[in-house]
Coordinates of N, CA and C in Angstrom, one line a residue:
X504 N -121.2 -34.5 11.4 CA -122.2 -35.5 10.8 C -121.5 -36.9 11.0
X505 N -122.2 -37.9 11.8 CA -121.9 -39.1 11.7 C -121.3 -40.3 10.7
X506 N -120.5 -41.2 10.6 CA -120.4 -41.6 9.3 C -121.7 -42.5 8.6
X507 N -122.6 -42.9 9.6 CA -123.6 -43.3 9.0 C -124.7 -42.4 8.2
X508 N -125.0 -41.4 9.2 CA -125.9 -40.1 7.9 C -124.9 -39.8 7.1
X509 N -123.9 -39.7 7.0 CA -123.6 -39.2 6.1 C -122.9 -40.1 4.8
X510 N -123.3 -41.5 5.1 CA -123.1 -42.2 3.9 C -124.3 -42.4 3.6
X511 N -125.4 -42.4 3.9 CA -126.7 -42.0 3.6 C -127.1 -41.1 2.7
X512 N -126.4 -39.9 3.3 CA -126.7 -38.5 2.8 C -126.4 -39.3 1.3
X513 N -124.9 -39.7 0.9 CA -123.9 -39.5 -0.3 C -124.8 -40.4 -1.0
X514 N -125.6 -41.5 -0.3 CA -126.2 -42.7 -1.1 C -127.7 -42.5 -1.8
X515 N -128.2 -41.5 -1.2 CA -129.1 -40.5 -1.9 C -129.3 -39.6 -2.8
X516 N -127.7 -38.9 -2.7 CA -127.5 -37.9 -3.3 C -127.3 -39.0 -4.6
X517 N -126.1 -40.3 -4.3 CA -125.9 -40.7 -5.9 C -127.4 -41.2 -6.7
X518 N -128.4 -41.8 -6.0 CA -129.6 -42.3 -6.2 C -130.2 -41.1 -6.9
X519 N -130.0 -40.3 -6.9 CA -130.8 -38.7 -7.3 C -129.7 -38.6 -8.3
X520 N -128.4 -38.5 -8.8 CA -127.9 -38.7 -9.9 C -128.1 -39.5 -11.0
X521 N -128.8 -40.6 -10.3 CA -129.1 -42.2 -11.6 C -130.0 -41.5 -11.8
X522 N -131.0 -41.1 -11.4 CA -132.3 -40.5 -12.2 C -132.6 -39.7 -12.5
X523 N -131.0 -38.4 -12.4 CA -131.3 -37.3 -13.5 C -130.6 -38.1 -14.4
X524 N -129.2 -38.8 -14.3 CA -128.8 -39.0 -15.6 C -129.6 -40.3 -16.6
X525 N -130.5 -40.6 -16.2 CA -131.5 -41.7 -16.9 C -132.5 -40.8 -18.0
X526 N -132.3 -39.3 -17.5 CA -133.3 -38.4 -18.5 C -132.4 -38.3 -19.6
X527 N -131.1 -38.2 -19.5 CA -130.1 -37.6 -20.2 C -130.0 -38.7 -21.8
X528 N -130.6 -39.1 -22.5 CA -130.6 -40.3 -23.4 C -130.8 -39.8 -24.8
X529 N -130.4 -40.6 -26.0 CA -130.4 -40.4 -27.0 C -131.0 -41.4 -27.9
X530 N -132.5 -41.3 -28.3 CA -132.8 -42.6 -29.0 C -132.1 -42.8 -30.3
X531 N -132.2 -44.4 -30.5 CA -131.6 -44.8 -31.8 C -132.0 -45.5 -32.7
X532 N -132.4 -45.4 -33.6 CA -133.7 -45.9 -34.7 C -133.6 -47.3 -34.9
X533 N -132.0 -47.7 -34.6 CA -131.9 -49.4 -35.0 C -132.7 -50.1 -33.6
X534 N -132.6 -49.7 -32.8 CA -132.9 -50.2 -31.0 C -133.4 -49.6 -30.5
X535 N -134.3 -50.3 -29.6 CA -135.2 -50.4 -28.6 C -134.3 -49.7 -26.9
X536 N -133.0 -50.1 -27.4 CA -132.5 -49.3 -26.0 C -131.7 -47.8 -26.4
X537 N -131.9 -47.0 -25.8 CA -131.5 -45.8 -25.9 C -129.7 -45.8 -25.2
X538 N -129.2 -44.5 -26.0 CA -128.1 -43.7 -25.3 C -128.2 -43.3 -24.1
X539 N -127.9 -43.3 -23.0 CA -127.7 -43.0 -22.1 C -126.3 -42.4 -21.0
X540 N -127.1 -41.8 -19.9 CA -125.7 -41.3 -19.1 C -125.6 -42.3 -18.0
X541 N -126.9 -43.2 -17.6 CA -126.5 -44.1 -16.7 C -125.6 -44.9 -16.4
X542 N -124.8 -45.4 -17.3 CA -124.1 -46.2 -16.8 C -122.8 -45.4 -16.1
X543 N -123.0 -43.8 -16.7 CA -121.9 -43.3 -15.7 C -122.1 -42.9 -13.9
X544 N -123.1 -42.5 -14.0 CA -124.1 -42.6 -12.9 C -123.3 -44.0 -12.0
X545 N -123.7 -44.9 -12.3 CA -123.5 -46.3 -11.9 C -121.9 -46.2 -11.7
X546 N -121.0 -46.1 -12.6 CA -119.3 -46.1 -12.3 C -119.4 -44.8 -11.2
X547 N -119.6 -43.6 -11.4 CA -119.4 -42.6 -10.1 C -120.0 -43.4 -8.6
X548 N -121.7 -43.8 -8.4 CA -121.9 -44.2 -7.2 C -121.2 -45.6 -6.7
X549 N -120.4 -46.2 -7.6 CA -119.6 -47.4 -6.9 C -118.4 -47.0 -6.8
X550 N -117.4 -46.2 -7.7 CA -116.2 -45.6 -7.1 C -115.8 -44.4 -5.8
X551 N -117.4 -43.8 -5.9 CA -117.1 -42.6 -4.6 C -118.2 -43.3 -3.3
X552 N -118.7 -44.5 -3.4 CA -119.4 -44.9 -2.5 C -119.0 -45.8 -1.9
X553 N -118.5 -46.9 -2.7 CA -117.8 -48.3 -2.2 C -119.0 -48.8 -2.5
X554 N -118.4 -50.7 -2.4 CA -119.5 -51.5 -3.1 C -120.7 -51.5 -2.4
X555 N -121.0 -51.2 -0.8 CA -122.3 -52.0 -0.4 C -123.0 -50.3 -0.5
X556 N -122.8 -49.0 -0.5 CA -123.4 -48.2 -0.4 C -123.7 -47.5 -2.3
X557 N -122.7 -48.0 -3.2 CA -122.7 -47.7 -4.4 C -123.7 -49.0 -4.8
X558 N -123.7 -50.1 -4.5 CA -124.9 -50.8 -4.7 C -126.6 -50.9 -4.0
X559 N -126.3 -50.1 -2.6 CA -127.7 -49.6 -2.3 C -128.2 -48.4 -3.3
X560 N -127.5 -47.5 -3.7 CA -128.3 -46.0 -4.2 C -128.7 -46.1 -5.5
X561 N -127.9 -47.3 -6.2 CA -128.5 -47.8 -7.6 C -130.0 -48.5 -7.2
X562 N -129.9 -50.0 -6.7 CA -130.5 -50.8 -6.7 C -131.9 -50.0 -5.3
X563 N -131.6 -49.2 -4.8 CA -132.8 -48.3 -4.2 C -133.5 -48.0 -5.6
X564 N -133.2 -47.0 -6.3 CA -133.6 -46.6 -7.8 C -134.7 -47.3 -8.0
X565 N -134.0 -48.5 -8.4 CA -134.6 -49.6 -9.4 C -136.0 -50.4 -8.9
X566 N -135.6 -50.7 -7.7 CA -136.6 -51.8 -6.6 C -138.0 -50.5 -6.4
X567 N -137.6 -49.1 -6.1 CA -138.5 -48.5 -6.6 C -139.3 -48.1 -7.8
X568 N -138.3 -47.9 -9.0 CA -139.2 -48.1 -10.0 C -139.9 -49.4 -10.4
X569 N -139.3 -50.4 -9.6 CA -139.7 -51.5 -10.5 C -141.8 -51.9 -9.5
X570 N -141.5 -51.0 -8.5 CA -143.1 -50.7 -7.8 C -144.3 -49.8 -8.7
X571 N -143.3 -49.0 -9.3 CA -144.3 -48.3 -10.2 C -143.9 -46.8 -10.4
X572 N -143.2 -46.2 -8.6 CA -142.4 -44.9 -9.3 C -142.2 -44.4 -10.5
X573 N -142.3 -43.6 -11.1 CA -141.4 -42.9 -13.0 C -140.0 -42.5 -12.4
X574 N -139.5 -43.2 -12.2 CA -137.8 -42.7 -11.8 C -137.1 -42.9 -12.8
X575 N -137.4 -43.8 -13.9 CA -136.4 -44.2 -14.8 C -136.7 -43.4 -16.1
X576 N -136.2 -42.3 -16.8 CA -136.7 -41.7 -17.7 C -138.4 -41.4 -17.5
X577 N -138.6 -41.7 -16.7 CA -140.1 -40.7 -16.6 C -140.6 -42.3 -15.8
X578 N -140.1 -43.1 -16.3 CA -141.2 -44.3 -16.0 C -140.8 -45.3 -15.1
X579 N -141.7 -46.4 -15.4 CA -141.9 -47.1 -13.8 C -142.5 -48.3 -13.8
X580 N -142.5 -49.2 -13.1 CA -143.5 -50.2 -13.2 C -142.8 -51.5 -13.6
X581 N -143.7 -52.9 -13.6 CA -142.7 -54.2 -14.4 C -143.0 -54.1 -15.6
X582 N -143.9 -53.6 -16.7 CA -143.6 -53.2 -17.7 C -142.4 -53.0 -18.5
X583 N -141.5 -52.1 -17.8 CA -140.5 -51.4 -17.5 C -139.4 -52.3 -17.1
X584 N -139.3 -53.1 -15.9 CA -138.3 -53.7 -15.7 C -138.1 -55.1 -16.8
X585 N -139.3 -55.3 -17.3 CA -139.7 -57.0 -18.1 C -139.2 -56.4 -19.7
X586 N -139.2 -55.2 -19.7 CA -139.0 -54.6 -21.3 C -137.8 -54.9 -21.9
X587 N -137.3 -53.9 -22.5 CA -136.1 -54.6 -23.6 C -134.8 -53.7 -22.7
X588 N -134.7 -53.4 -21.9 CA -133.4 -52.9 -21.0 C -133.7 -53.0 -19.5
X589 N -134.6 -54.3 -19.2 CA -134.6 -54.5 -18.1 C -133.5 -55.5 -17.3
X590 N -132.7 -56.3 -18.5 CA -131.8 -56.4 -18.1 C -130.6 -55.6 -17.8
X591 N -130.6 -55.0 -18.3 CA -129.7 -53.6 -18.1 C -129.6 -53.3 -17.1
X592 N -130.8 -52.9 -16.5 CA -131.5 -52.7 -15.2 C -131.2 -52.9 -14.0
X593 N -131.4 -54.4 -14.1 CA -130.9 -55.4 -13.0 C -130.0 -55.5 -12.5
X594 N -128.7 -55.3 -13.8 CA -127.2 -55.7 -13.6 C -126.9 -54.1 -12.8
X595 N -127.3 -53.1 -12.9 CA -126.7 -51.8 -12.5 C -126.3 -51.7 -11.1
X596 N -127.2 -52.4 -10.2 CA -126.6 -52.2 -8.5 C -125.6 -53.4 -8.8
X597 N -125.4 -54.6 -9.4 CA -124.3 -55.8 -9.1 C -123.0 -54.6 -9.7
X598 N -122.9 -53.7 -10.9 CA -121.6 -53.0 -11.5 C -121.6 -51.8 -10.6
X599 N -122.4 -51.3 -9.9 CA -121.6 -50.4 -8.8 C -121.5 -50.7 -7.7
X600 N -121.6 -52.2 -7.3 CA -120.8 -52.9 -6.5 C -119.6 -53.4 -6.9
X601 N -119.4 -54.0 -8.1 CA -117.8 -54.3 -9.1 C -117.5 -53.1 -8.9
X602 N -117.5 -51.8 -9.1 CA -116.9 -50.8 -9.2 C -116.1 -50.5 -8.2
X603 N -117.0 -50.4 -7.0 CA -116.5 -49.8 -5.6 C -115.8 -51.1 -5.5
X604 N -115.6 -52.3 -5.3 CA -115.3 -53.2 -4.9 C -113.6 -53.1 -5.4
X605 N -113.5 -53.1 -6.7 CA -112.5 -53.3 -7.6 C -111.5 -51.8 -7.7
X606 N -112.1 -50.6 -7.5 CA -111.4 -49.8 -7.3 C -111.3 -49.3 -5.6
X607 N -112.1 -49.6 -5.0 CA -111.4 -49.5 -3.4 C -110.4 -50.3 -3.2
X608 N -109.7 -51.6 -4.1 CA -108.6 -51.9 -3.9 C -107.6 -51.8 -4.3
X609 N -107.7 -50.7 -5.6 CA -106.6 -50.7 -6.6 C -106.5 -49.4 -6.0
X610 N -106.9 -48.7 -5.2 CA -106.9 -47.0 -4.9 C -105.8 -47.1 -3.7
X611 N -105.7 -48.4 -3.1 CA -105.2 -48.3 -1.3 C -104.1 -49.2 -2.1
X612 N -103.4 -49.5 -2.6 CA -102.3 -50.3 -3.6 C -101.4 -49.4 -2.9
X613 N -100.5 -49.6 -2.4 CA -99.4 -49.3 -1.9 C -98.4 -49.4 -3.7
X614 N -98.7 -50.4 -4.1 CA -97.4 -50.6 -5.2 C -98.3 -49.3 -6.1
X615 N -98.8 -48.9 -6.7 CA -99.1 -48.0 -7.6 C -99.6 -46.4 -6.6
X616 N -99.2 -46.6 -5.7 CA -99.1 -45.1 -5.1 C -98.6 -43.9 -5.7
X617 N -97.4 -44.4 -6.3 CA -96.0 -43.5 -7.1 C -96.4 -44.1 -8.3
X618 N -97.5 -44.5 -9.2 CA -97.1 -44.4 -10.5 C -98.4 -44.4 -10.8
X619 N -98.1 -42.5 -11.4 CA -99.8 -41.9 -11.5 C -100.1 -42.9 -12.9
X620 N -99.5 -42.4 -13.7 CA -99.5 -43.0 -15.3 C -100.6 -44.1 -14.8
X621 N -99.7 -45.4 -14.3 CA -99.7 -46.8 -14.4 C -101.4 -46.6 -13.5
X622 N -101.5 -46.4 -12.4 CA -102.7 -45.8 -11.6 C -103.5 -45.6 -12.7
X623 N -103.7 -44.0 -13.1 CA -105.0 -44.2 -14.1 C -105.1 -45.0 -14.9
X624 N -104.1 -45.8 -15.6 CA -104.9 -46.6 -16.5 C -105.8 -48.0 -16.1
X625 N -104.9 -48.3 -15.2 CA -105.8 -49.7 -13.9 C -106.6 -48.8 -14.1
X626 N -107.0 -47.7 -13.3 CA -108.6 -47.5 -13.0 C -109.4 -47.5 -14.4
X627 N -108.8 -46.9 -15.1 CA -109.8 -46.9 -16.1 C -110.1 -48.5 -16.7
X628 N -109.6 -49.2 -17.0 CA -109.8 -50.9 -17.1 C -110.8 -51.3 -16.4
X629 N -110.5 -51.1 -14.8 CA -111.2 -51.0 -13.7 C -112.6 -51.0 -13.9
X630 N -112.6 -49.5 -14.3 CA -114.2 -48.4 -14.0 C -115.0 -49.1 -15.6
X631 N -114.2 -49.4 -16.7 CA -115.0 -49.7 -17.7 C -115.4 -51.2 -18.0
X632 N -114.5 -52.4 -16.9 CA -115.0 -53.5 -17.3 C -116.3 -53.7 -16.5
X633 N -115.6 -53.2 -15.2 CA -116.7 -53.3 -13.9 C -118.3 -52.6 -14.4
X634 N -117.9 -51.6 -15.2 CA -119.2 -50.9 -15.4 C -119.7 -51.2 -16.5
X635 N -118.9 -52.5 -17.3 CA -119.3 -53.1 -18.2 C -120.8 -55.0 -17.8
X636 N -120.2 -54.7 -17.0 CA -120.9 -55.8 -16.2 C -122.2 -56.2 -17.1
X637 N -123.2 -55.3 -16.9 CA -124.7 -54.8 -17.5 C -124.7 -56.0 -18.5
X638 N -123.8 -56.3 -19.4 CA -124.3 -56.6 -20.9 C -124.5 -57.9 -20.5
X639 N -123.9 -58.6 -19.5 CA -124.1 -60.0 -19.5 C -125.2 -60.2 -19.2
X640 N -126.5 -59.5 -18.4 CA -127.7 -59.8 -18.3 C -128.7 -59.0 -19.7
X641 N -127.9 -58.0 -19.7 CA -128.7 -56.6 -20.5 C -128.8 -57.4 -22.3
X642 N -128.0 -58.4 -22.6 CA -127.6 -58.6 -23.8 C -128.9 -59.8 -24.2
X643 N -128.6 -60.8 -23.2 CA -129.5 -62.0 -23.5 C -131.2 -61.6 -22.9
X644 N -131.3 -60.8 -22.3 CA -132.6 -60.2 -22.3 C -133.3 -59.6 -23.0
X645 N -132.4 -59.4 -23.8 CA -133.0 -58.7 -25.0 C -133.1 -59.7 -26.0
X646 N -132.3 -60.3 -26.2 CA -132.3 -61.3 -27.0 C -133.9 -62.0 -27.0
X647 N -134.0 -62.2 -25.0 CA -135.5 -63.0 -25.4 C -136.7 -61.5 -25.5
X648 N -136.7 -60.8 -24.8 CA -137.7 -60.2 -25.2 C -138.1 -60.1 -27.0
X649 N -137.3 -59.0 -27.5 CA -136.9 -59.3 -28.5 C -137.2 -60.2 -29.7
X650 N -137.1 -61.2 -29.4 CA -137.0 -62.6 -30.1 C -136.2 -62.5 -31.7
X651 N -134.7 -62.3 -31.0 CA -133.9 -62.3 -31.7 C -132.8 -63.1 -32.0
X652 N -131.6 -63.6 -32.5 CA -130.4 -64.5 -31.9 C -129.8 -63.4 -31.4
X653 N -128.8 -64.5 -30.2 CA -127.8 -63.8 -29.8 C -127.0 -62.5 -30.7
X654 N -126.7 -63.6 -32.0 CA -125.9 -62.2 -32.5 C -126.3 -60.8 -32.7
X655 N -127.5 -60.8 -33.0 CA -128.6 -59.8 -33.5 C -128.3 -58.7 -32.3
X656 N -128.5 -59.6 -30.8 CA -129.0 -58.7 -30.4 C -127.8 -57.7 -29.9
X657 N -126.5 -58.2 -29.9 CA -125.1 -57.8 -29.4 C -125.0 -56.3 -30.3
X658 N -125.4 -56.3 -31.7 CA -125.5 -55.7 -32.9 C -126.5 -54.7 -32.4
X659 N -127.2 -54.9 -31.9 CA -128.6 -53.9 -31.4 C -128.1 -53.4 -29.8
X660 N -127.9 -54.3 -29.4 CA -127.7 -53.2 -27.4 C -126.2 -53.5 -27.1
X661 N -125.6 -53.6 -27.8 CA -123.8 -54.0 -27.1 C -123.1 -53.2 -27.8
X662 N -122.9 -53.5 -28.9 CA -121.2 -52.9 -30.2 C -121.8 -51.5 -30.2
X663 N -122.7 -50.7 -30.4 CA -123.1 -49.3 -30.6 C -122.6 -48.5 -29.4
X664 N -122.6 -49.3 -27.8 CA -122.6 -48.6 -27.2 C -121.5 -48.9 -26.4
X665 N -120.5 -49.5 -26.8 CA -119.1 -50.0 -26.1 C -118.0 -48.1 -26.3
X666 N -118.3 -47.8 -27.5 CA -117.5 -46.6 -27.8 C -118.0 -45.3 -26.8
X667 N -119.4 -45.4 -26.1 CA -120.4 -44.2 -25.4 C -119.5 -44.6 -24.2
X668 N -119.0 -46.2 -23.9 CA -119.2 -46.7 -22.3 C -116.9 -46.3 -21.6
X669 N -117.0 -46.3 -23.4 CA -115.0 -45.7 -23.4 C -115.2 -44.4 -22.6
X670 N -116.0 -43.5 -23.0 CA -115.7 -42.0 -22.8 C -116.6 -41.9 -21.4
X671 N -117.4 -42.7 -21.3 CA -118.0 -42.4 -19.9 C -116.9 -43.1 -18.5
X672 N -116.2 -44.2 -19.0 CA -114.8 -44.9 -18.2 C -113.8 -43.7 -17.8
X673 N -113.5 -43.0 -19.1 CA -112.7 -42.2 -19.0 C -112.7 -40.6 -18.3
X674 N -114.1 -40.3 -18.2 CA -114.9 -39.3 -17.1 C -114.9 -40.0 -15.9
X675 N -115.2 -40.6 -15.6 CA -115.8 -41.1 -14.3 C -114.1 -42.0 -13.5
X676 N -113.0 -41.7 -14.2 CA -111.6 -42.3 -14.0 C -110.9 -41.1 -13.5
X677 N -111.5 -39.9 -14.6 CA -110.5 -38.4 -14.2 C -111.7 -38.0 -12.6
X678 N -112.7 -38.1 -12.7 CA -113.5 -37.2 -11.7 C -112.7 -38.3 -10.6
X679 N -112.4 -39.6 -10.4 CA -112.3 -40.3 -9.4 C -110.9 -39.6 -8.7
X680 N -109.8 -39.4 -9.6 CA -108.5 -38.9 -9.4 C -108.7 -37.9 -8.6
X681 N -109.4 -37.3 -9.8 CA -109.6 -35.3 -8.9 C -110.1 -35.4 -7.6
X682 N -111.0 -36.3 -7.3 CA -112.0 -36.1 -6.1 C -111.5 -37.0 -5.2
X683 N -110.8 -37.9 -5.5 CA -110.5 -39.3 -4.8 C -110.4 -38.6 -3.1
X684 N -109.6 -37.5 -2.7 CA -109.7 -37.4 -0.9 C -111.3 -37.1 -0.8
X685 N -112.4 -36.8 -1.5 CA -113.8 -37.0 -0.7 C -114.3 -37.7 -0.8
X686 N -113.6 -39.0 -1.7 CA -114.5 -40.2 -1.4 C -115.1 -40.9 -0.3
X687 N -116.4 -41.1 0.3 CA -116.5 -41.5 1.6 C -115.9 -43.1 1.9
X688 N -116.1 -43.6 0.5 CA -115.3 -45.2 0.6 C -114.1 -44.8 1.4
X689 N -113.2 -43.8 0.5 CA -111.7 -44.1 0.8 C -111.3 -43.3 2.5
X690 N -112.0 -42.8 3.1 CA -112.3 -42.0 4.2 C -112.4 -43.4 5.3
X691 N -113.4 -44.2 5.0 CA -114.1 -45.2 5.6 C -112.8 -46.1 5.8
X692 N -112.4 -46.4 5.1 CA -111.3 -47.2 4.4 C -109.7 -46.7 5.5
X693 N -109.3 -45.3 5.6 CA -108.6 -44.9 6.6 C -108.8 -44.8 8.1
X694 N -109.8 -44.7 8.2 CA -110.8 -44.8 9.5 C -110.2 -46.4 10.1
X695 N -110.5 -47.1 9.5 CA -109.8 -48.9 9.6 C -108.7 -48.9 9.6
X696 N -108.1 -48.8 8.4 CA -106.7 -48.9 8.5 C -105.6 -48.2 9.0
X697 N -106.4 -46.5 8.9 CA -105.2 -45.4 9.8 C -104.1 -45.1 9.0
X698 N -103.9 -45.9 7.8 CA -102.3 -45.5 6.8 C -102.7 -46.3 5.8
X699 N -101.3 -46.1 5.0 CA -101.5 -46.2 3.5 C -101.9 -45.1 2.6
X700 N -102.3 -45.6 1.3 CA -102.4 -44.5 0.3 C -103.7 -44.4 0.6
X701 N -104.9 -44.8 1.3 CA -106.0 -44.0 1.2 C -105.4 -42.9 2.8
X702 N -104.7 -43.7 3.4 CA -104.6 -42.6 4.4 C -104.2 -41.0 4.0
X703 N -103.1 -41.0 2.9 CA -102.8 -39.9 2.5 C -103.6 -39.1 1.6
X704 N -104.9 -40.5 1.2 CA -106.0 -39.7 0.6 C -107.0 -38.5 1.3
X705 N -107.5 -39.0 2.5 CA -107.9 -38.8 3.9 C -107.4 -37.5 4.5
X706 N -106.1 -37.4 4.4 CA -105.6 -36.2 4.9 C -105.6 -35.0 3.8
X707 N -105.9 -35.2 2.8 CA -106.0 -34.1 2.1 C -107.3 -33.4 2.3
X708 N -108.3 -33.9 2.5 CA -109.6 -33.3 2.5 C -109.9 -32.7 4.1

């Protein structure tokens, strides 16, 4: 398989991941925005895709639901994207482009090659600020839909779910380790450069 179908293939497959894990949610009686698994969705297709293909399979998603598709929890439409986690929405292809972006370079680090320790914890900083991205649009949109203050709404879509977004960093950091030689990024990435630590990633698979 070529490397272009077959970043296709992976950029589809992740795109079909955002929208099972968008069913996966837990409402919460204080808020209008639900628990969810997406934002892990979002840290897996930018760490195992790299930024411009971890940012097409999100923002594919989205540009289709925001036509009318039910891809997002059932639904679809501007309704949908203008509602109370449409900022959320928005920001998800820009955080799994920070993802892929931020960890395709801390993965090929020559200086943290030999220090697993020190390695997963970068990544995990990495995978949870990057995939933290969302709130800067997700926060004040709510705010106006809403019509609430800022602080209000930090209390309503931010602080509840910073503790959900720890444990989804901390999944989406171990699957990156374990899996790291079939990353297509880090593949792509040896292909150019021929050596280094993604090269030795490359050769394992």
């Amino acid at each position: 398989m070529s490397h272009s179908l077959r970043s296709l293939v992976y950029t589809a497959l992740f795109a079909a991941l955002f929208i099972v894990m968008s069913y996966i949610k837990i409402p919460l009686g204080f808020t209008a925005v639900p628990l969810s698994l997406q934002p892990l969705a979002v840290m897996l297709a930018g760490a195992f895709l790299g930024p411009v293909y971890g940012f097409l399979s999100i923002f594919s998603v989205i540009a289709l639901a925001a036509v009318g598709l039910p891809l997002i929890q059932g639904n679809g439409g501007l309704s949908l994207m203008l509602g109370f986690t449409g900022g959320f929405l928005w920001m998800f292809p820009v955080c799994a482009w920070a993802v892929g972006l931020a960890t395709g370079r801390l993965l090929r680090s020559r200086g943290l090659a030999r220090q697993k320790t020190l390695r997963a914890g970068a990544l995990f900083v990495t995978i949870f600020f990057c995939g933290s991205l969302s709130y800067l649009a997700g926060v004040p949109w709510y705010t106006h839909v809403a019509d609430i203050s800022l602080s209000k709404a930090m209390v309503a879509a931010m602080y509840p779910f910073l503790p959900g977004d720890v444990i989804k960093a901390v999944v989406a950091t171990i699957l990156v380790l374990a899996l790291r030689a079939y990353a297509p990024q880090l593949q792509t990435a040896t292909r150019r450069r021929g050596s280094g630590y993604a090269g030795e990633f490359a050769s394992k698979s």
